[in-house]
PDB file of C-alpha atoms in Angstrom:
ATOM      1  CA  MET A 109       8.551  14.671  -7.934  1.00 77.00           C
ATOM      2  CA  LYS A 110       5.780  13.363  -9.938  1.00 90.00           C
ATOM      3  CA  THR A 111       6.158  10.915 -12.878  1.00 94.00           C
ATOM      4  CA  VAL A 112       3.846  10.618 -15.847  1.00 96.00           C
ATOM      5  CA  LEU A 113       3.769   8.194 -18.583  1.00 97.00           C
ATOM      6  CA  ILE A 114       2.216   9.200 -21.957  1.00 97.00           C
ATOM      7  CA  ILE A 115       1.285   6.244 -24.528  1.00 96.00           C
ATOM      8  CA  GLU A 116       0.395   7.836 -27.716  1.00 94.00           C
ATOM      9  CA  ASP A 117       1.323   6.430 -31.291  1.00 91.00           C
ATOM     10  CA  ASN A 118       0.877  10.000 -32.954  1.00 91.00           C
ATOM     11  CA  LYS A 119       4.128  11.957 -32.479  1.00 92.00           C
ATOM     12  CA  THR A 120       2.598  15.351 -32.878  1.00 94.00           C
ATOM     13  CA  GLN A 121      -0.097  14.556 -30.186  1.00 93.00           C
ATOM     14  CA  LEU A 122       2.336  12.834 -27.953  1.00 95.00           C
ATOM     15  CA  GLU A 123       4.531  15.955 -27.866  1.00 96.00           C
ATOM     16  CA  MET A 124       1.694  18.207 -27.327  1.00 96.00           C
ATOM     17  CA  LEU A 125       0.303  16.084 -24.437  1.00 96.00           C
ATOM     18  CA  ARG A 126       4.038  16.096 -22.847  1.00 96.00           C
ATOM     19  CA  LYS A 127       4.052  19.814 -23.030  1.00 96.00           C
ATOM     20  CA  LEU A 128       0.634  20.144 -21.537  1.00 96.00           C
ATOM     21  CA  VAL A 129       1.838  17.886 -18.609  1.00 96.00           C
ATOM     22  CA  LEU A 130       4.817  20.134 -18.175  1.00 96.00           C
ATOM     23  CA  GLU A 131       2.784  23.346 -18.120  1.00 96.00           C
ATOM     24  CA  VAL A 132       0.751  21.723 -15.246  1.00 95.00           C
ATOM     25  CA  ASN A 133       3.800  20.644 -13.257  1.00 94.00           C
ATOM     26  CA  PRO A 134       7.325  21.817 -14.666  1.00 94.00           C
ATOM     27  CA  ARG A 135       9.099  19.403 -12.320  1.00 92.00           C
ATOM     28  CA  ALA A 136       7.310  16.404 -13.420  1.00 93.00           C
ATOM     29  CA  VAL A 137       9.336  13.540 -15.150  1.00 94.00           C
ATOM     30  CA  VAL A 138       7.552  12.676 -18.321  1.00 97.00           C
ATOM     31  CA  TYR A 139       8.236   9.330 -20.034  1.00 97.00           C
ATOM     32  CA  THR A 140       6.600   8.749 -23.471  1.00 97.00           C
ATOM     33  CA  ALA A 141       5.981   5.500 -25.560  1.00 96.00           C
ATOM     34  CA  SER A 142       4.189   4.806 -28.797  1.00 94.00           C
ATOM     35  CA  GLU A 143       3.339   1.171 -28.260  1.00 92.00           C
ATOM     36  CA  SER A 144       2.376  -1.138 -25.454  1.00 92.00           C
ATOM     37  CA  LYS A 145       5.585  -3.109 -25.296  1.00 92.00           C
ATOM     38  CA  VAL A 146       7.885  -0.135 -24.569  1.00 94.00           C
ATOM     39  CA  ALA A 147       5.381   1.454 -22.232  1.00 95.00           C
ATOM     40  CA  TYR A 148       5.030  -1.709 -20.153  1.00 93.00           C
ATOM     41  CA  GLN A 149       8.866  -1.889 -19.970  1.00 92.00           C
ATOM     42  CA  ILE A 150       9.014   1.693 -18.605  1.00 93.00           C
ATOM     43  CA  LEU A 151       6.241   1.276 -16.014  1.00 93.00           C
ATOM     44  CA  ILE A 152       7.949  -1.898 -14.741  1.00 89.00           C
ATOM     45  CA  GLU A 153      11.185  -0.257 -14.425  1.00 86.00           C
ATOM     46  CA  LYS A 154       9.941   3.078 -13.136  1.00 88.00           C
ATOM     47  CA  ASP A 155       7.307   4.294 -10.613  1.00 88.00           C
ATOM     48  CA  ILE A 156       4.522   6.055 -12.434  1.00 93.00           C
ATOM     49  CA  ASP A 157       2.085   8.444 -10.646  1.00 92.00           C
ATOM     50  CA  ALA A 158      -0.289   8.931 -13.638  1.00 94.00           C
ATOM     51  CA  PHE A 159      -0.887   7.486 -17.040  1.00 96.00           C
ATOM     52  CA  LEU A 160      -2.125   9.261 -20.209  1.00 96.00           C
ATOM     53  CA  VAL A 161      -3.156   6.514 -22.646  1.00 94.00           C
ATOM     54  CA  ASP A 162      -4.369   6.570 -26.233  1.00 92.00           C
ATOM     55  CA  ILE A 163      -6.866   3.815 -26.597  1.00 87.00           C
ATOM     56  CA  ILE A 164      -5.985   3.160 -30.209  1.00 86.00           C
ATOM     57  CA  LEU A 165      -2.227   2.620 -30.422  1.00 86.00           C
ATOM     58  CA  ASP A 166      -2.082   0.831 -33.930  1.00 80.00           C
ATOM     59  CA  VAL A 167      -4.308   2.613 -36.457  1.00 73.00           C
ATOM     60  CA  THR A 168      -3.497  -0.247 -39.222  1.00 78.00           C
ATOM     61  CA  LYS A 169      -5.567  -2.640 -36.978  1.00 79.00           C
ATOM     62  CA  PRO A 170      -9.295  -2.337 -37.501  1.00 73.00           C
ATOM     63  CA  GLY A 171     -10.971  -2.090 -34.110  1.00 71.00           C
ATOM     64  CA  ASP A 172      -7.768  -1.630 -32.237  1.00 77.00           C
ATOM     65  CA  THR A 173      -8.144  -1.008 -28.462  1.00 81.00           C
ATOM     66  CA  SER A 174      -4.604  -1.890 -27.397  1.00 86.00           C
ATOM     67  CA  GLY A 175      -4.503   0.907 -24.915  1.00 88.00           C
ATOM     68  CA  ILE A 176      -7.435  -0.529 -23.066  1.00 86.00           C
ATOM     69  CA  LYS A 177      -5.689  -3.954 -23.003  1.00 88.00           C
ATOM     70  CA  LEU A 178      -2.606  -2.320 -21.808  1.00 91.00           C
ATOM     71  CA  VAL A 179      -4.380  -0.651 -18.785  1.00 90.00           C
ATOM     72  CA  LYS A 180      -6.211  -3.923 -18.090  1.00 89.00           C
ATOM     73  CA  LYS A 181      -2.730  -5.367 -17.641  1.00 90.00           C
ATOM     74  CA  ILE A 182      -1.519  -2.509 -15.637  1.00 90.00           C
ATOM     75  CA  ARG A 183      -4.386  -2.956 -13.217  1.00 87.00           C
ATOM     76  CA  THR A 184      -3.072  -6.422 -12.300  1.00 86.00           C
ATOM     77  CA  ILE A 185       0.152  -4.869 -10.994  1.00 85.00           C
ATOM     78  CA  PRO A 186      -0.455  -4.107  -7.201  1.00 78.00           C
ATOM     79  CA  LYS A 187       1.333  -0.676  -7.176  1.00 82.00           C
ATOM     80  CA  TYR A 188      -0.779   0.484 -10.013  1.00 87.00           C
ATOM     81  CA  MET A 189      -4.208  -0.798  -9.070  1.00 82.00           C
ATOM     82  CA  PHE A 190      -5.457   2.840  -8.262  1.00 83.00           C
ATOM     83  CA  THR A 191      -2.900   4.819 -10.143  1.00 89.00           C
ATOM     84  CA  PRO A 192      -4.806   7.737 -12.081  1.00 91.00           C
ATOM     85  CA  VAL A 193      -5.459   6.848 -15.814  1.00 92.00           C
ATOM     86  CA  ILE A 194      -6.621   9.351 -18.344  1.00 92.00           C
ATOM     87  CA  PHE A 195      -7.660   7.882 -21.644  1.00 89.00           C
ATOM     88  CA  ILE A 196      -7.174   9.752 -24.871  1.00 87.00           C
ATOM     89  CA  THR A 197      -9.704   8.485 -27.377  1.00 80.00           C
ATOM     90  CA  SER A 198     -11.780   8.938 -30.678  1.00 68.00           C
ATOM     91  CA  LEU A 199     -13.970   6.055 -29.972  1.00 58.00           C
ATOM     92  CA  GLU A 200     -17.632   6.140 -28.782  1.00 55.00           C
ATOM     93  CA  ASP A 201     -19.222   4.123 -26.007  1.00 50.00           C
ATOM     94  CA  THR A 202     -16.032   3.498 -24.269  1.00 51.00           C
ATOM     95  CA  THR A 203     -16.958   5.384 -20.988  1.00 53.00           C
ATOM     96  CA  LYS A 204     -18.784   2.762 -19.258  1.00 47.00           C
ATOM     97  CA  TYR A 205     -16.144   0.059 -19.672  1.00 49.00           C
ATOM     98  CA  THR A 206     -13.146   2.455 -18.755  1.00 55.00           C
ATOM     99  CA  TYR A 207     -14.851   3.893 -15.935  1.00 51.00           C
ATOM    100  CA  THR A 208     -16.342   0.805 -14.109  1.00 54.00           C
ATOM    101  CA  ASP A 209     -13.981  -1.932 -15.198  1.00 59.00           C
ATOM    102  CA  LEU A 210     -10.588  -0.267 -15.352  1.00 71.00           C
ATOM    103  CA  ASN A 211     -11.237   2.658 -12.885  1.00 71.00           C
ATOM    104  CA  CYS A 212     -10.007   5.434 -15.100  1.00 79.00           C
ATOM    105  CA  LEU A 213      -9.876   8.982 -13.792  1.00 80.00           C
ATOM    106  CA  GLY A 214     -11.385  10.472 -16.920  1.00 80.00           C
ATOM    107  CA  TYR A 215     -11.197  10.527 -20.768  1.00 80.00           C
ATOM    108  CA  VAL A 216     -10.460  13.015 -23.386  1.00 84.00           C
ATOM    109  CA  GLU A 217     -11.883  13.060 -26.943  1.00 83.00           C
ATOM    110  CA  LYS A 218      -9.714  13.793 -29.924  1.00 83.00           C
ATOM    111  CA  PRO A 219      -9.354  16.327 -31.188  1.00 83.00           C
ATOM    112  CA  PHE A 220      -8.608  17.286 -27.580  1.00 86.00           C
ATOM    113  CA  SER A 221      -8.863  20.480 -25.743  1.00 89.00           C
ATOM    114  CA  PRO A 222      -5.642  21.573 -24.146  1.00 92.00           C
ATOM    115  CA  GLU A 223      -7.480  22.897 -21.181  1.00 93.00           C
ATOM    116  CA  SER A 224      -9.313  19.651 -20.660  1.00 91.00           C
ATOM    117  CA  VAL A 225      -6.209  17.701 -20.761  1.00 93.00           C
ATOM    118  CA  LYS A 226      -4.457  19.986 -18.330  1.00 94.00           C
ATOM    119  CA  GLN A 227      -7.434  20.001 -15.926  1.00 92.00           C
ATOM    120  CA  LEU A 228      -7.533  16.167 -15.885  1.00 91.00           C
ATOM    121  CA  VAL A 229      -3.580  15.976 -15.341  1.00 93.00           C
ATOM    122  CA  LYS A 230      -3.996  18.452 -12.380  1.00 91.00           C
ATOM    123  CA  LYS A 231      -6.577  16.106 -10.817  1.00 88.00           C
ATOM    124  CA  ALA A 232      -4.412  12.946 -11.667  1.00 88.00           C
ATOM    125  CA  LEU A 233      -1.192  14.422 -10.006  1.00 87.00           C
ATOM    126  CA  TYR A 234      -3.109  15.878  -6.887  1.00 81.00           C
ATOM    127  CA  PHE A 235      -4.884  12.511  -6.213  1.00 66.00           C
ATOM    128  CA  SER A 236      -2.093  10.179  -7.264  1.00 58.00           C
ATOM    129  CA  THR A 237      -1.804   7.326  -4.936  1.00 55.00           C
ATOM    130  CA  ASP A 238       1.175   6.645  -2.541  1.00 53.00           C
ATOM    131  CA  LYS A 239       3.916   4.304  -4.051  1.00 54.00           C
ATOM    132  CA  GLU A 240       4.382   0.803  -2.389  1.00 52.00           C
ATOM    133  CA  PRO A 241       5.710   1.152   1.187  1.00 52.00           C
ATOM    134  CA  GLU A 242       9.598   1.190   0.807  1.00 53.00           C
ATOM    135  CA  LYS A 243      10.224  -1.849   2.730  1.00 53.00           C
ATOM    136  CA  GLU A 244       8.223  -3.748   0.157  1.00 64.00           C
ATOM    137  CA  ALA A 245       9.222  -1.731  -2.875  1.00 75.00           C
ATOM    138  CA  VAL A 246      10.981  -3.620  -5.692  1.00 77.00           C
ATOM    139  CA  HIS A 247      13.311  -1.980  -8.401  1.00 81.00           C
ATOM    140  CA  CYS A 248      14.112  -3.704 -11.559  1.00 80.00           C
ATOM    141  CA  PHE A 249      17.752  -3.574 -12.692  1.00 85.00           C
ATOM    142  CA  ARG A 250      18.521  -4.324 -16.373  1.00 82.00           C
ATOM    143  CA  LYS A 251      21.447  -6.496 -17.444  1.00 83.00           C
ATOM    144  CA  ASP A 252      21.802  -7.963 -21.038  1.00 81.00           C
ATOM    145  CA  GLY A 253      18.253  -7.224 -21.850  1.00 72.00           C
ATOM    146  CA  ILE A 254      16.985  -9.061 -18.719  1.00 77.00           C
ATOM    147  CA  LEU A 255      15.144  -7.440 -15.784  1.00 74.00           C
ATOM    148  CA  PHE A 256      16.265  -8.416 -12.204  1.00 82.00           C
ATOM    149  CA  PRO A 257      13.823  -7.408  -9.624  1.00 81.00           C
ATOM    150  CA  ILE A 258      15.398  -6.655  -6.269  1.00 87.00           C
ATOM    151  CA  LYS A 259      13.685  -5.452  -3.114  1.00 86.00           C
ATOM    152  CA  ILE A 260      15.050  -2.288  -1.857  1.00 88.00           C
ATOM    153  CA  ARG A 261      15.285  -3.601   1.622  1.00 89.00           C
ATOM    154  CA  ASN A 262      17.670  -6.402   0.417  1.00 92.00           C
ATOM    155  CA  ILE A 263      20.157  -3.916  -0.826  1.00 94.00           C
ATOM    156  CA  LEU A 264      23.181  -3.444   1.536  1.00 94.00           C
ATOM    157  CA  TYR A 265      25.207  -1.048  -0.567  1.00 95.00           C
ATOM    158  CA  ILE A 266      26.055  -0.176  -4.136  1.00 96.00           C
ATOM    159  CA  GLU A 267      29.399   0.525  -5.520  1.00 94.00           C
ATOM    160  CA  SER A 268      30.987   1.295  -8.925  1.00 90.00           C
ATOM    161  CA  ILE A 269      34.301  -0.205  -9.690  1.00 87.00           C
ATOM    162  CA  ASN A 270      35.971   0.218 -13.131  1.00 85.00           C
ATOM    163  CA  HIS A 271      32.656   1.297 -14.754  1.00 85.00           C
ATOM    164  CA  VAL A 272      30.821  -1.691 -13.399  1.00 92.00           C
ATOM    165  CA  VAL A 273      28.168  -1.454 -10.578  1.00 94.00           C
ATOM    166  CA  ASN A 274      27.959  -4.111  -8.017  1.00 94.00           C
ATOM    167  CA  ILE A 275      24.871  -4.217  -5.935  1.00 95.00           C
ATOM    168  CA  HIS A 276      25.475  -6.077  -2.691  1.00 94.00           C
ATOM    169  CA  LEU A 277      22.724  -7.951  -1.251  1.00 93.00           C
ATOM    170  CA  LYS A 278      21.702  -8.540   2.457  1.00 89.00           C
ATOM    171  CA  GLU A 279      20.735 -12.001   1.780  1.00 84.00           C
ATOM    172  CA  GLY A 280      24.084 -12.831   0.280  1.00 86.00           C
ATOM    173  CA  GLY A 281      25.880 -12.358  -3.114  1.00 88.00           C
ATOM    174  CA  SER A 282      25.758  -9.630  -5.428  1.00 91.00           C
ATOM    175  CA  LEU A 283      24.291  -8.251  -8.762  1.00 93.00           C
ATOM    176  CA  THR A 284      26.662  -6.772 -11.399  1.00 94.00           C
ATOM    177  CA  ILE A 285      25.207  -4.434 -13.974  1.00 92.00           C
ATOM    178  CA  PRO A 286      26.712  -2.128 -16.637  1.00 89.00           C
ATOM    179  CA  TYR A 287      27.856   1.215 -15.388  1.00 89.00           C
ATOM    180  CA  VAL A 288      25.209   3.801 -14.114  1.00 87.00           C
ATOM    181  CA  SER A 289      26.268   6.815 -12.200  1.00 90.00           C
ATOM    182  CA  CYS A 290      25.255   6.968  -8.555  1.00 91.00           C
ATOM    183  CA  LYS A 291      23.326  10.098  -9.259  1.00 89.00           C
ATOM    184  CA  GLN A 292      21.167   8.397 -11.912  1.00 88.00           C
ATOM    185  CA  LEU A 293      20.760   5.156  -9.624  1.00 90.00           C
ATOM    186  CA  LEU A 294      19.412   7.248  -6.837  1.00 90.00           C
ATOM    187  CA  GLU A 295      17.004   9.015  -9.184  1.00 86.00           C
ATOM    188  CA  ASP A 296      15.746   5.688 -10.696  1.00 83.00           C
ATOM    189  CA  ILE A 297      15.496   3.817  -7.524  1.00 84.00           C
ATOM    190  CA  ASN A 298      13.943   6.922  -5.630  1.00 79.00           C
ATOM    191  CA  ALA A 299      14.228   5.233  -2.111  1.00 84.00           C
ATOM    192  CA  LYS A 300      14.799   7.484   0.947  1.00 84.00           C
ATOM    193  CA  CYS A 301      16.627   4.722   2.867  1.00 90.00           C
ATOM    194  CA  LEU A 302      19.690   4.951   0.004  1.00 93.00           C
ATOM    195  CA  VAL A 303      22.299   7.784   0.506  1.00 93.00           C
ATOM    196  CA  GLN A 304      25.399   8.372  -1.365  1.00 94.00           C
ATOM    197  CA  CYS A 305      28.459   8.609   0.765  1.00 94.00           C
ATOM    198  CA  SER A 306      31.165   8.761  -1.893  1.00 94.00           C
ATOM    199  CA  ARG A 307      31.418   9.498  -5.592  1.00 93.00           C
ATOM    200  CA  ASN A 308      31.068   5.789  -6.339  1.00 94.00           C
ATOM    201  CA  THR A 309      29.416   4.311  -3.480  1.00 96.00           C
ATOM    202  CA  ILE A 310      25.602   4.266  -2.178  1.00 96.00           C
ATOM    203  CA  VAL A 311      24.636   2.871   1.290  1.00 95.00           C
ATOM    204  CA  ASN A 312      21.408   1.720   2.794  1.00 93.00           C
ATOM    205  CA  LYS A 313      20.924   3.637   5.973  1.00 91.00           C
ATOM    206  CA  GLU A 314      18.844   0.861   7.483  1.00 89.00           C
ATOM    207  CA  TYR A 315      21.968  -1.291   7.915  1.00 92.00           C
ATOM    208  CA  ILE A 316      24.541   1.246   9.106  1.00 92.00           C
ATOM    209  CA  GLN A 317      26.109   0.215  12.495  1.00 90.00           C
ATOM    210  CA  ASN A 318      28.578   3.054  13.034  1.00 91.00           C
ATOM    211  CA  ILE A 319      29.802   6.185  11.156  1.00 91.00           C
ATOM    212  CA  ASP A 320      33.354   6.997  11.850  1.00 90.00           C
ATOM    213  CA  LEU A 321      33.555  10.653  10.606  1.00 86.00           C
ATOM    214  CA  THR A 322      37.352  11.072  11.846  1.00 89.00           C
ATOM    215  CA  ASN A 323      38.523   8.135   9.677  1.00 92.00           C
ATOM    216  CA  ARG A 324      35.697   8.655   7.213  1.00 93.00           C
ATOM    217  CA  TYR A 325      34.191   5.155   6.933  1.00 92.00           C
ATOM    218  CA  ILE A 326      30.781   3.508   7.516  1.00 94.00           C
ATOM    219  CA  SER A 327      30.452   0.136   9.219  1.00 93.00           C
ATOM    220  CA  LEU A 328      27.372  -2.131   8.481  1.00 93.00           C
ATOM    221  CA  TYR A 329      25.745  -4.790  10.679  1.00 89.00           C
ATOM    222  CA  ASP A 330      27.268  -8.159   9.926  1.00 83.00           C
ATOM    223  CA  GLN A 331      29.589  -6.943   7.488  1.00 85.00           C
ATOM    224  CA  LYS A 332      33.490  -6.972   7.645  1.00 85.00           C
ATOM    225  CA  ASP A 333      33.902  -4.464   4.879  1.00 81.00           C
ATOM    226  CA  LYS A 334      34.001  -0.650   5.618  1.00 89.00           C
ATOM    227  CA  ILE A 335      32.381   1.763   3.325  1.00 93.00           C
ATOM    228  CA  GLU A 336      34.497   5.000   2.649  1.00 93.00           C
ATOM    229  CA  ILE A 337      32.887   8.388   3.138  1.00 94.00           C
ATOM    230  CA  GLY A 338      34.300  10.713   0.327  1.00 93.00           C
ATOM    231  CA  ILE A 339      35.755  14.015   1.451  1.00 92.00           C
ATOM    232  CA  THR A 340      33.179  15.922  -0.282  1.00 92.00           C
ATOM    233  CA  PHE A 341      30.467  13.824   1.119  1.00 92.00           C
ATOM    234  CA  LYS A 342      31.353  14.276   4.779  1.00 88.00           C
ATOM    235  CA  LYS A 343      28.899  17.201   5.311  1.00 87.00           C
ATOM    236  CA  LYS A 344      26.189  15.466   3.238  1.00 86.00           C
ATOM    237  CA  ILE A 345      26.364  12.449   5.778  1.00 86.00           C
ATOM    238  CA  LEU A 346      26.328  14.911   8.814  1.00 84.00           C
ATOM    239  CA  LEU A 347      23.266  16.537   7.420  1.00 83.00           C
ATOM    240  CA  GLU A 348      21.656  13.235   6.456  1.00 80.00           C
ATOM    241  CA  PHE A 349      21.968  11.982   9.964  1.00 75.00           C
ATOM    242  CA  GLY A 350      21.019  15.136  11.845  1.00 65.00           C
ATOM    243  CA  TYR A 351      24.410  16.229  13.027  1.00 57.00           C
ATOM    244  CA  GLY A 352      24.716  19.473  10.766  1.00 49.00           C
ATOM    245  CA  HIS A 353      22.947  22.548  10.835  1.00 44.00           C
TER     246      HIS A 353
END
């Protein structure tokens, strides 16, 4: 599943770009933002495969190039050092800087040609770089407006109790965040090592010591607590570990 972040202050053009991306890849997840602050928050919380960035994000400021400044900031983040960037611009003489200093994949001049956009998006999604190795990947959980970066490898299991999510950590302790469904958590974190084993529980496969299908529970290394396997998830666990057909 590919993810694209479009940063464009003009709502009409933003929606047009979103539709063009989905024409190229109907299964793509498209995030949108009209300003740098919101865009930065999205790209920190999510893993983005390609960026479409309008160079001018504030038409009220003469000479505004906040889109370029945002990409310059993006390039300082290790996982986005080589992520494809397509600039949307109405400026002249920006190509040398965007190509050499910011390693952009290409740029589209306004008013843009839909076909030109689609060709660049195809190229961006085809050549998009691999995300961080899962063992080093970090997911940012949000609580009270604060982001808490947690390494995926440090998550033992996640459980939802009384509409509160508890993230139990390998290094000890836990992080409590407001309720999010297990399905949404799995989509947001997007890590192959995490598997849902009941309606309210997700477990990290890397730390499973034993699976008792008869009594329907999972034991983790160095943990006294047993993780319940939901009745409707028993078959899924069988398939996940190669016991099903």
